[in-house]
Short mmCIF file of C-alpha atoms and ligand atoms in Angstrom, two decimals:
data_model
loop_
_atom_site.label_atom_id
_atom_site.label_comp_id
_atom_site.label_asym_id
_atom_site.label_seq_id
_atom_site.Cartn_x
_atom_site.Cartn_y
_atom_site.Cartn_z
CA UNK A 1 144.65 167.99 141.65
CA UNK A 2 147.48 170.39 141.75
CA UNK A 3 148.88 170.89 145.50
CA UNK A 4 147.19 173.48 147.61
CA UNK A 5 148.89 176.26 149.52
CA UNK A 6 148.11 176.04 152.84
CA UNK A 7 148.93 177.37 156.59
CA UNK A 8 149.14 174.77 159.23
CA UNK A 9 150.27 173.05 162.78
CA UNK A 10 153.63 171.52 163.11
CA UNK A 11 153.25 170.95 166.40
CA UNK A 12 151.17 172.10 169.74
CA UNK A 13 153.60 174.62 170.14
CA UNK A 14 155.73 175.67 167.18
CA UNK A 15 153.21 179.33 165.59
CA UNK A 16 151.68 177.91 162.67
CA UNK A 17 153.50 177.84 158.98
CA UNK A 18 152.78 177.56 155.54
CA UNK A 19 152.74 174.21 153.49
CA UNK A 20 151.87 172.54 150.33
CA UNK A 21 148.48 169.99 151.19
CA UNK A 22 147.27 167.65 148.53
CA UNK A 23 143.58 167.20 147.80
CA UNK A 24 141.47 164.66 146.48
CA UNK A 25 140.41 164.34 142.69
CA UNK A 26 136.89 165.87 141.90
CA UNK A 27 134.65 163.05 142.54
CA UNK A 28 130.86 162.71 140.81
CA UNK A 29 129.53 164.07 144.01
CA UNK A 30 132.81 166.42 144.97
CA UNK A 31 132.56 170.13 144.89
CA UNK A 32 136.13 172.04 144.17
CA UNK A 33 135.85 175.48 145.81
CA UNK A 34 138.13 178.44 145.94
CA UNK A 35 138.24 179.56 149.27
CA UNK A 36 138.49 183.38 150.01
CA UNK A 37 137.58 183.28 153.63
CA UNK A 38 138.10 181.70 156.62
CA UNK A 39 136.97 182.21 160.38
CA UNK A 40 139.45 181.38 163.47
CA UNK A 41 137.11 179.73 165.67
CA UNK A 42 138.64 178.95 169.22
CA UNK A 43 138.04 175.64 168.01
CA UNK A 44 140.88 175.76 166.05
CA UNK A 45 143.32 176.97 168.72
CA UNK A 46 141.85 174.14 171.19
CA UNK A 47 142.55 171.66 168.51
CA UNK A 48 146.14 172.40 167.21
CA UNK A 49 147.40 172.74 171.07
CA UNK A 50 146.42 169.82 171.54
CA UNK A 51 143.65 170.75 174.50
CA UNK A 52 141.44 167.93 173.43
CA UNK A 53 144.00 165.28 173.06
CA UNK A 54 146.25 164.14 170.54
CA UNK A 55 146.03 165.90 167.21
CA UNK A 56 147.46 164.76 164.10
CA UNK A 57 150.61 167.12 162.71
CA UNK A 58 150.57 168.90 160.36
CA UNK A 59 147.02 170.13 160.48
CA UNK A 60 145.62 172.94 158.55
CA UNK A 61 142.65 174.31 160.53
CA UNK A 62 139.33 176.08 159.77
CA UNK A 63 136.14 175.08 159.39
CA UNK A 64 134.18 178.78 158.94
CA UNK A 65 134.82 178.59 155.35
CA UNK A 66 133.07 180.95 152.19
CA UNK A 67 134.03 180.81 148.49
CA UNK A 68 133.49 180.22 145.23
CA UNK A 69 133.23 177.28 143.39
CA UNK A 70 135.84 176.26 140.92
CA UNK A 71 134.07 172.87 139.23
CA UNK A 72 131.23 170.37 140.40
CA UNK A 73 131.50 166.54 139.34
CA UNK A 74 129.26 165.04 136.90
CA UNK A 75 126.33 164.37 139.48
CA UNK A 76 126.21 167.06 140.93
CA UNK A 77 123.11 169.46 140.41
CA UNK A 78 123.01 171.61 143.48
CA UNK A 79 125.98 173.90 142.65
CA UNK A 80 127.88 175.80 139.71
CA UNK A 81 130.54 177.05 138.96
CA UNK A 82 130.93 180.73 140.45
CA UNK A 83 128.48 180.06 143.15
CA UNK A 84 128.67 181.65 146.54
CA UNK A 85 129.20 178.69 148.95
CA UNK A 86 130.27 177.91 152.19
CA UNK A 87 131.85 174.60 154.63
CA UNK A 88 131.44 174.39 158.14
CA UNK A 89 132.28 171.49 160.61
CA UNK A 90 131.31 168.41 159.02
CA UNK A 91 132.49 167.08 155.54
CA UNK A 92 131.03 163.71 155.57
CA UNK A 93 128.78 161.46 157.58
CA UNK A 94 126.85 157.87 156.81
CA UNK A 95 123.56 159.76 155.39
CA UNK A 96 121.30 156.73 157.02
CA UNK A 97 121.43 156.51 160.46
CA UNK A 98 118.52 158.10 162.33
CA UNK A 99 120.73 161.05 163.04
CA UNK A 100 121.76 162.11 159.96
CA UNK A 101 117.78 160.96 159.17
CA UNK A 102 116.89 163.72 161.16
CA UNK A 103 119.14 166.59 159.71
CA UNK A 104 121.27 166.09 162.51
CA UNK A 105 124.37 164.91 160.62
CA UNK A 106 126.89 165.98 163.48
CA UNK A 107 125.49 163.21 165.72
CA UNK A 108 125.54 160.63 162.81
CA UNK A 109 125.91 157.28 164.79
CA UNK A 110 128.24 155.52 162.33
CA UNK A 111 130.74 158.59 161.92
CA UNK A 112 130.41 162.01 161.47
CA UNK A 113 133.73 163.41 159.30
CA UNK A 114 134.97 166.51 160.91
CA UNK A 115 136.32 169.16 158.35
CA UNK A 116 139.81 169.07 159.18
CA UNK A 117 141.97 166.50 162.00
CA UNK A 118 139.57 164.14 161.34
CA UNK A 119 139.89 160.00 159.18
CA UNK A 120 138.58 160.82 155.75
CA UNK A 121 136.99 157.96 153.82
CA UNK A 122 139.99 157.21 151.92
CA UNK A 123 142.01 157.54 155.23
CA UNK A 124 143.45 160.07 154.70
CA UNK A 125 143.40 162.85 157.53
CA UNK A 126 141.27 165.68 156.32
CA UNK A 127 142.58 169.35 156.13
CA UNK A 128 140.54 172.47 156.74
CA UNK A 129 140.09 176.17 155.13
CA UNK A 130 143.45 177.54 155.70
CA UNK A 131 143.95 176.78 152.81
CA UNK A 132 143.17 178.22 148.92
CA UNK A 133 141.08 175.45 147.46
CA UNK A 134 138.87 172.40 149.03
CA UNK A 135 137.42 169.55 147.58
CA UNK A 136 134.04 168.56 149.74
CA UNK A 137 130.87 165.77 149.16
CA UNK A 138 128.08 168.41 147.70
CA UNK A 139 125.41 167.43 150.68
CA UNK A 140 128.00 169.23 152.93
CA UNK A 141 128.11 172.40 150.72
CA UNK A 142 125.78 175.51 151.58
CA UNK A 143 124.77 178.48 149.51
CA UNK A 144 125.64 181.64 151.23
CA UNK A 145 122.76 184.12 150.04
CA UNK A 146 123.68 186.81 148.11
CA UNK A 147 122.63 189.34 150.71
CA UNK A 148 126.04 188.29 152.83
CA UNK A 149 129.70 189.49 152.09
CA UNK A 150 131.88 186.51 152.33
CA UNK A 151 134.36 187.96 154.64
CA UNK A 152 131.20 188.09 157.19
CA UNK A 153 129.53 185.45 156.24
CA UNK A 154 132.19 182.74 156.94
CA UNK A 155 131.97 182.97 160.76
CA UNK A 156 128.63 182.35 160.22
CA UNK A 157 129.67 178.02 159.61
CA UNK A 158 130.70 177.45 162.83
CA UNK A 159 130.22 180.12 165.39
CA UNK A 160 126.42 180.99 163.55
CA UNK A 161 124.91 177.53 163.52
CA UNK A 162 126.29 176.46 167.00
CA UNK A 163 123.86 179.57 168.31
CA UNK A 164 121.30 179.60 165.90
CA UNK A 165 120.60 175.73 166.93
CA UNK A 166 119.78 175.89 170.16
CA UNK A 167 118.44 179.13 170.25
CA UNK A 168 116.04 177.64 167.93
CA UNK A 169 115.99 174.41 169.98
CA UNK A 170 114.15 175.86 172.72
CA UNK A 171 111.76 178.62 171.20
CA UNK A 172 113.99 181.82 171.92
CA UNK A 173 111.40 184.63 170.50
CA UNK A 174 109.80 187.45 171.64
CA UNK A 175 108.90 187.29 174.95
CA UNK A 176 112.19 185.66 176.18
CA UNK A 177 114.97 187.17 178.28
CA UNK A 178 118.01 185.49 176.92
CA UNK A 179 121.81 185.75 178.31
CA UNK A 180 125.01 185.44 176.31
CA UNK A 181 128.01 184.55 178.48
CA UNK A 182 131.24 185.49 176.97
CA UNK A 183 131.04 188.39 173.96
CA UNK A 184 133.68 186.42 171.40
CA UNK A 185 133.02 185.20 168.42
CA UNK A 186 130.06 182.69 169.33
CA UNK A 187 128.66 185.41 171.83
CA UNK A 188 128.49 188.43 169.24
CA UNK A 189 126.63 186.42 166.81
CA UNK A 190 124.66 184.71 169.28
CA UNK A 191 123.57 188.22 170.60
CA UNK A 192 122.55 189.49 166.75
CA UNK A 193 120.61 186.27 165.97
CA UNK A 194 118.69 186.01 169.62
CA UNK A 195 118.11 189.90 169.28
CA UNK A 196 116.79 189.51 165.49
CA UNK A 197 114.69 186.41 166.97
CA UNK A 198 112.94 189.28 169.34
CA UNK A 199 114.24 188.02 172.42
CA UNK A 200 115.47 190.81 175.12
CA UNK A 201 119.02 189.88 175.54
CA UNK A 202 121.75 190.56 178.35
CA UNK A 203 125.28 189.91 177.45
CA UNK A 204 127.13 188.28 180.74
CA UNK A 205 130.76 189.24 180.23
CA UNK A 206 133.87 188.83 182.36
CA UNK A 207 134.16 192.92 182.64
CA UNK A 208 132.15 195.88 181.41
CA UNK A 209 135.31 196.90 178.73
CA UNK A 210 133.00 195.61 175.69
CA UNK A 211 129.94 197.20 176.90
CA UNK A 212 129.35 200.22 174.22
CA UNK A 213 129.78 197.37 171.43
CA UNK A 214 128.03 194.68 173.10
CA UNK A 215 124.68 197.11 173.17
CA UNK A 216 125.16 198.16 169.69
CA UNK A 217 124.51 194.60 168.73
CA UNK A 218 121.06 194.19 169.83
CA UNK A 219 121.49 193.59 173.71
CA UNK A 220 119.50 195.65 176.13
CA UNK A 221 121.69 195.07 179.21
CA UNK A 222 124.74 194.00 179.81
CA UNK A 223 126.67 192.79 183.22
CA UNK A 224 130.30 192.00 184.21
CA UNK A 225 131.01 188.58 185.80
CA UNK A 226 133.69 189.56 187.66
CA UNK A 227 131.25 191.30 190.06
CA UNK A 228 129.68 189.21 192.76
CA UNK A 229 126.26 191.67 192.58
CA UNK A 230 125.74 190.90 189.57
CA UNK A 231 124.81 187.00 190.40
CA UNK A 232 122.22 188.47 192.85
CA UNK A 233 120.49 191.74 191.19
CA UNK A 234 120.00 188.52 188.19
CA UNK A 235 118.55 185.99 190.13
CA UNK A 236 115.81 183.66 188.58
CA UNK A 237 115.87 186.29 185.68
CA UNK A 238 116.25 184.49 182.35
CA UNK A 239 114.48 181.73 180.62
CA UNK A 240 117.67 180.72 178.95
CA UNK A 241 121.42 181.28 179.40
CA UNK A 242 123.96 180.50 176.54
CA UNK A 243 127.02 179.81 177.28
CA UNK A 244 129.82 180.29 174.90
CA UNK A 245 133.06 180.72 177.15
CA UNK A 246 136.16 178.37 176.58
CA UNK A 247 137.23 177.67 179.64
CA UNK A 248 135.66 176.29 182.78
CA UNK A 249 132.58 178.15 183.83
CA UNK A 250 131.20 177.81 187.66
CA UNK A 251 127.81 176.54 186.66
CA UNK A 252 125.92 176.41 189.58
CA UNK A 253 126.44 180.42 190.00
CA UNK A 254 124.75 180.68 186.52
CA UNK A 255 121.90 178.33 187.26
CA UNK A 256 121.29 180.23 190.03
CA UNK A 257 119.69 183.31 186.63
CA UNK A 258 117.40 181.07 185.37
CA UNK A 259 113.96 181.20 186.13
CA UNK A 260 111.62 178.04 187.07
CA UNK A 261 111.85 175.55 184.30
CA UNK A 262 114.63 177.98 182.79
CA UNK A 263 117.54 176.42 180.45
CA UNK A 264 121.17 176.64 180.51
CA UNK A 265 123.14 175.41 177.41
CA UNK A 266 126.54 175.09 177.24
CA UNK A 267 128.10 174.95 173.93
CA UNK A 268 131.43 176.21 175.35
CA UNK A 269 134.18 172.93 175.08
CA UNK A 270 135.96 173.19 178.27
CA UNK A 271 135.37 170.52 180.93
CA UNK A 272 132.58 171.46 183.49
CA UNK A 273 132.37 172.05 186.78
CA UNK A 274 130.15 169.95 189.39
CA UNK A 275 128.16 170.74 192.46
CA UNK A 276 124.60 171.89 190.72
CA UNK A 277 122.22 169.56 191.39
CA UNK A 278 120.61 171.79 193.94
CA UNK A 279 119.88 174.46 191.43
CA UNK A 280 118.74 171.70 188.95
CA UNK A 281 115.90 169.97 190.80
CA UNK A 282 114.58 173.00 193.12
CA UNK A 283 113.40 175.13 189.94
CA UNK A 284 113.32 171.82 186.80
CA UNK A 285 115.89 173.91 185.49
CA UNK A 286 117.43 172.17 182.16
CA UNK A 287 121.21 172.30 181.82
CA UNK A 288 122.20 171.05 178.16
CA UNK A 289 124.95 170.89 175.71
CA UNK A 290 124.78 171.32 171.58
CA UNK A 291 127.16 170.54 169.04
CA UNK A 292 127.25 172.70 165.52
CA UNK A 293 123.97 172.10 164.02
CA UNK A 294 123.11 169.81 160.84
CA UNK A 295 123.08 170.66 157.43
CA UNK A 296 119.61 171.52 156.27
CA UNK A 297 119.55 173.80 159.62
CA UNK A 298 122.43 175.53 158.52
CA UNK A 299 121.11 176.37 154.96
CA UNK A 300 118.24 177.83 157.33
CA UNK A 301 120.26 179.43 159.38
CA UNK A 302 122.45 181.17 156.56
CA UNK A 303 119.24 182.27 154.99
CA UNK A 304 117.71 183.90 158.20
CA UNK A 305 120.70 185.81 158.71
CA UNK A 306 120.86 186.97 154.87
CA UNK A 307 116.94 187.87 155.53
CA UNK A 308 118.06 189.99 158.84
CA UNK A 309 121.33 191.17 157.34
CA UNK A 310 123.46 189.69 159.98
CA UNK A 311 127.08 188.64 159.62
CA UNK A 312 129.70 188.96 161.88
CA UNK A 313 131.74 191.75 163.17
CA UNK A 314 135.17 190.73 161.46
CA UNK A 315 138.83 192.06 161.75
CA UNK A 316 140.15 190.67 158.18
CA UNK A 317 143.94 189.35 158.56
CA UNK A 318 146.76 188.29 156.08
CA UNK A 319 147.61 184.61 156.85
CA UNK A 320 151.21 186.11 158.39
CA UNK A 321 149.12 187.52 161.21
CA UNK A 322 147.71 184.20 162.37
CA UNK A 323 149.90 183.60 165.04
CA UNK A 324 149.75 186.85 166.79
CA UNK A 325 145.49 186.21 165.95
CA UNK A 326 146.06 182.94 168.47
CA UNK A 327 147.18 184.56 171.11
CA UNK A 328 144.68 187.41 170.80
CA UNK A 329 141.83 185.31 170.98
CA UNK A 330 143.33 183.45 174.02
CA UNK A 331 143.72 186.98 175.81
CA UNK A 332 140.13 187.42 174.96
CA UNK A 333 141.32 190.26 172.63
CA UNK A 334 139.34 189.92 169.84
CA UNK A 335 136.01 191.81 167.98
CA UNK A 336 134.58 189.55 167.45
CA UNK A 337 136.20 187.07 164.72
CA UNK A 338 139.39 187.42 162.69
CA UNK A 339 138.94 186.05 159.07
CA UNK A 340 142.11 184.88 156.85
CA UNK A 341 142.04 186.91 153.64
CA UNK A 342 143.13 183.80 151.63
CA UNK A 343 144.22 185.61 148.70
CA UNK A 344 147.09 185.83 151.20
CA UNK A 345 147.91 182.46 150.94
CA UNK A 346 148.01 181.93 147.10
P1 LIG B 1 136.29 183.23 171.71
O1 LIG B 1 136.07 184.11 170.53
O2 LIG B 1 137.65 183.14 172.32
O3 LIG B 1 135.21 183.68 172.84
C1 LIG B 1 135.18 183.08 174.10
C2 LIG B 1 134.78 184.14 175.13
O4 LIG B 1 134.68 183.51 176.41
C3 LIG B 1 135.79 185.25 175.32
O5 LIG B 1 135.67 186.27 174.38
C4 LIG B 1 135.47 185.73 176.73
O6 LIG B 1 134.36 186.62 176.68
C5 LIG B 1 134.98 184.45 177.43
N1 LIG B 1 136.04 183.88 178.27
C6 LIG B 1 137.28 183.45 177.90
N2 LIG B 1 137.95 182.96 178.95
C7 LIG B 1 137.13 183.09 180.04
C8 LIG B 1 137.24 182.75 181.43
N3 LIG B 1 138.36 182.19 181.92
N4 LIG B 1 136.17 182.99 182.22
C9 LIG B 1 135.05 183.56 181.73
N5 LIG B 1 134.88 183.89 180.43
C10 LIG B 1 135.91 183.67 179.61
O7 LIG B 1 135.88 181.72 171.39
P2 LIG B 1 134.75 181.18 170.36
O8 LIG B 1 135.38 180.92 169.06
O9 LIG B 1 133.55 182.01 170.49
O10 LIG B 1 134.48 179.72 171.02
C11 LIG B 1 133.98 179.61 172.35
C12 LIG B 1 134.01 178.17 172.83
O11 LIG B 1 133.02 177.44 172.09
C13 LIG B 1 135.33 177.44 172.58
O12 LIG B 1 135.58 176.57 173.68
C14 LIG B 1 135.06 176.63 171.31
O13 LIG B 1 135.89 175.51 171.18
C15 LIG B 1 133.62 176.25 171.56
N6 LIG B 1 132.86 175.87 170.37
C16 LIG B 1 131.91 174.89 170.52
C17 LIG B 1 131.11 174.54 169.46
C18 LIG B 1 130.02 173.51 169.62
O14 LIG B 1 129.56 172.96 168.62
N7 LIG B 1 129.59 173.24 170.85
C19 LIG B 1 131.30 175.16 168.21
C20 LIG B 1 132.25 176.17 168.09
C21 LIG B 1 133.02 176.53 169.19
P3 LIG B 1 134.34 188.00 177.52
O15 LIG B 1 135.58 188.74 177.11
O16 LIG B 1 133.07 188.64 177.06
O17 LIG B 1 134.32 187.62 178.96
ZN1 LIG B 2 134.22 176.37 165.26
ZN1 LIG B 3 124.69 158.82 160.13
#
């Protein structure tokens, strides 16, 4: 394979460059795709500063990846060239365990293979979708449906599944009253896909500056944080609360909205607070965590969203702008997902 242009990590602090990354030969079972899109999940950011421990330099991020593939290997029947495809978290896992049994790849007890900072097979460390081409194992490829732009649609590998999933999970439908804490780029889409599920959703967000946009994607009320009364007028009032902020969340005030036998998932990655147990036992309130989703759920995912026409809200950005796209996201100052044109790149 010819070297790949790429934009990566030098360091936890130094802005992000570009570089030449190497990838692997098309194997029987490899995929070669030209990427065109790619999501900046806080993920990322978390990663390359090193917020969840050491992180291997350089790194080229991104794992909320769309494009177009460039050649399959000779065993491969699932995908052509010029098909619409997509890469998300995972790039590999042992395909026998009773996790990856299940569908549930990202749990896979031998080793699941993150997309990018992670030990590939061959040991090498793998490198994500900043980047203009990818080589990836076909039974971690999806089909984006046709229905989707893939500017849109490449959120939809990360931020979409890790909603979809436990929404899913536990039985958010019509009927429900569901609350989204945090309006980024989890929270938008997990506000379009609860809302397109039929549940009645409130968006929980630090102040009331998003509210006009946070209605207009499907959310019938929607409350700032920041003010005490709104802990009390909610009290006992939803059956589930998703929480997609990334930094430490007070819990206990938030268990305090769910109503008896209510749920509370977390799939925000900052440490968590203590002190809840009160709030846990008094109402068999379920607090939970969820990571990404597996494959064959994300297929399903991707095609419920093509069927309900949802992608995400998307500020497109040359791969020059990433840097100044960091800090935005850290200030919160972001609607709701910037994707890397990565035409910019070539
Ligand atoms: P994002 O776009 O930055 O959104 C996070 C939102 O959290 C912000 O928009 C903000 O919403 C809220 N927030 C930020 N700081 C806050 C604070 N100090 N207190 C209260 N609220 C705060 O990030 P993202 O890409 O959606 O990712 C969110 C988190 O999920 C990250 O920690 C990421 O690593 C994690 N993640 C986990 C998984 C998984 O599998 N579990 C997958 C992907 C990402 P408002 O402005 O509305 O208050
Ligand atoms: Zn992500
Ligand atoms: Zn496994």
């Amino acid at each position: 394979m010819p070297p790949v242009n790429a934009f990566a990590a030098v360091s936890a602090t130094a802005p992000l460059q570009p570089i030449i990354i190497e990838r692997r030969e098309v194997g029987p079972r490899d995929v070669l795709i030209d990427i065109k899109y790619t999501g900046i999940c806080h993920s990322d950011i978390h990663e390359v500063r090193g917020d969840w421990g050491p992180c291997p330099y350089p790194l080229a991020p991104g794992h909320e990846i769309t494009g177009v593939v460039a050649a399959v290997g000779a065993e491969v029947t699932r995908f052509a060239a010029g098909d619409r495809v997509g890469v998300g978290c995972l790039v590999g896992s042992c395909g026998k365990c009773d996790a990856c049994l299940r569908g549930q790849e990202q749990y896979c007890s031998v080793k699941a293979i993150w997309t990018y900072g992670d030990t590939d097979v061959d040991g090498t460390v793998t490198q994500g979708g900043y980047a203009t081409q990818i080589v990836v194992t076909d039974r971690f490829v999806l089909h984006v449906p046709d229905a989707l732009p893939l500017d849109t649609a490449a959120p939809l590998l990360c931020a979409g599944i890790t909603t979809y999933a436990p929404l899913r999970r536990w039985g958010v439908g019509p009927g429900k009253k569901v609350a989204v804490v945090g309006l980024g780029g989890l929270g938008h889409i997990a506000v379009k896909i609860a809302h397109a599920l039929g549940a009645e959703v409130t968006v929980l967000s630090q102040t009331l500056s998003k509210k006009e946009a946070g209605l207009a994607l499907g959310a019938v009320d929607y409350r700032a944080t920041g003010d005490p009364a709104t802990f009390q007028e909610l009290a006992g009032a939803f059956d589930l609360i998703l929480s997609t902020v990334s930094a430490p969340l007070p819990m206990d005030s938030y268990l305090s909205m769910l109503t008896v036998g209510g749920v509370m998932v977390n799939v925000g990655a900052a440490p968590e607070e203590s002190g809840m147990h009160l709030r846990l036992l008094n109402r068999q309130r379920i607090l939970t965590g969820s990571l990404i989703g597996g494959i064959a759920e994300t297929q399903q995912m991707l095609d419920f969203c093509g069927e309900h026409g949802i992608g995400a809200e998307v500020e497109v950005i040359a791969a020059e702008q990433i840097n100044e796209a960091y800090e935005r996201v850290l200030a919160s100052d972001v609607r709701y997902r910037f994707v890397i044109d990565v035409a910019t790149l070539a």
